[in-house]
Amino acid sequence: MNINSIVDISNNKAESEHYHLDDEKLISGNPAQAVENHFSSPCDQFHCGVWESEKGSWKVNYTESEYCEILAGNSVITDENGNTMTVNEGSRFVIPAGFSGTWEVLDSCKKIYVMFEAPP
């Protein structure tokens, strides 16, 4: 490998995938979402890119561990016991594999994600 194998996310033009969540996940709203995956490892267990969502709320069940850095917006993450964490621009955190709860976008949200999914 050489210097050309380094992926500069800030200058890399990744294809943007636009979608809406499945009905069984939705709690409120119908937020349009988009993801630009800038890198996937050859084993397809490690990924990073940029994610965006409009206002809405949905159920989450993480099978992967994910580092998040919020670039814009305001969201509330709630665990299965009702405990909440508010995240906004500048927030940096890791959601461990196995976390279940809800994610509510209060103001359109944009984040950098880095995720790793362990083999089954």
XYZ file of C-alpha atoms in Angstrom:
120
model
C 0.000 0.000 0.000
C 1.054 3.562 -0.565
C -0.148 7.098 0.153
C -2.783 6.808 -2.588
C -4.652 4.189 -0.543
C -5.511 6.780 2.134
C -9.150 7.913 1.834
C -9.595 11.647 2.484
C -13.274 11.835 3.457
C -13.329 15.637 3.187
C -12.341 15.466 -0.502
C -13.721 12.063 -1.514
C -16.863 12.097 -3.649
C -18.919 9.161 -2.420
C -22.253 8.231 -3.944
C -25.158 9.404 -1.795
C -27.890 6.855 -1.002
C -31.249 8.460 -0.116
C -33.929 6.474 1.735
C -36.784 6.457 4.257
C -36.948 4.097 7.225
C -39.044 0.937 7.244
C -42.475 1.401 8.840
C -41.728 -1.069 11.654
C -38.880 1.179 12.890
C -40.750 4.499 12.702
C -42.129 6.122 15.833
C -42.883 9.603 14.476
C -42.388 11.506 11.242
C -41.059 10.031 8.035
C -37.526 11.430 7.976
C -35.676 11.461 4.686
C -32.186 10.105 5.295
C -29.001 9.919 3.263
C -25.712 8.128 3.682
C -22.415 8.605 1.860
C -20.217 5.626 2.643
C -16.642 6.733 1.968
C -14.830 3.547 2.927
C -15.554 -0.136 3.525
C -12.854 -2.599 4.474
C -12.214 -5.607 2.226
C -13.789 -7.850 4.909
C -16.880 -5.555 4.899
C -16.822 -5.207 8.714
C -15.472 -1.632 8.951
C -17.200 1.361 7.360
C -17.043 5.149 7.589
C -18.819 8.059 5.992
C -21.411 10.777 6.469
C -25.075 10.306 7.458
C -27.911 12.852 7.440
C -31.517 12.780 8.638
C -34.506 15.085 8.776
C -36.730 15.345 11.894
C -38.325 12.154 13.178
C -37.988 9.317 15.665
C -37.305 5.609 15.208
C -36.237 2.432 16.991
C -32.551 1.460 16.926
C -30.888 -1.881 17.606
C -27.119 -1.744 17.080
C -25.373 -4.934 15.968
C -22.269 -2.831 15.194
C -20.160 -0.529 17.374
C -20.331 3.003 16.001
C -18.300 6.149 16.643
C -20.345 9.280 15.864
C -19.316 12.904 15.500
C -22.245 15.284 15.114
C -21.536 17.972 12.507
C -24.925 19.716 12.666
C -28.323 19.360 14.283
C -29.745 18.145 17.542
C -30.871 14.625 18.506
C -31.932 12.669 21.568
C -30.859 9.055 22.015
C -32.936 7.051 24.506
C -32.121 3.604 25.893
C -34.645 0.845 26.652
C -34.923 2.083 30.263
C -35.879 5.620 29.249
C -32.493 7.233 29.980
C -31.642 9.961 27.463
C -28.589 11.597 25.965
C -28.847 14.795 23.918
C -26.265 15.158 21.149
C -25.577 18.202 19.005
C -22.863 19.846 16.941
C -19.475 18.860 18.362
C -20.723 15.787 20.260
C -18.447 12.758 19.883
C -19.479 9.381 21.254
C -19.504 5.614 20.719
C -22.652 3.508 20.614
C -21.638 -0.058 21.518
C -22.958 -3.134 19.736
C -26.025 -4.404 21.587
C -27.500 -0.958 22.338
C -31.273 -0.782 21.782
C -33.589 2.176 22.137
C -34.644 5.142 20.031
C -33.021 7.962 18.066
C -34.998 11.200 17.695
C -33.796 13.978 15.398
C -35.080 17.317 16.725
C -33.271 19.475 14.137
C -31.911 18.050 10.887
C -28.822 16.069 11.849
C -25.556 15.340 10.064
C -22.827 13.091 11.458
C -19.620 11.348 10.599
C -19.829 7.648 11.412
C -17.175 5.014 11.849
C -18.562 1.540 12.478
C -17.239 -1.918 13.094
C -19.347 -5.068 12.972
C -17.751 -8.119 14.558
C -18.248 -11.423 12.763
C -21.153 -13.551 14.064
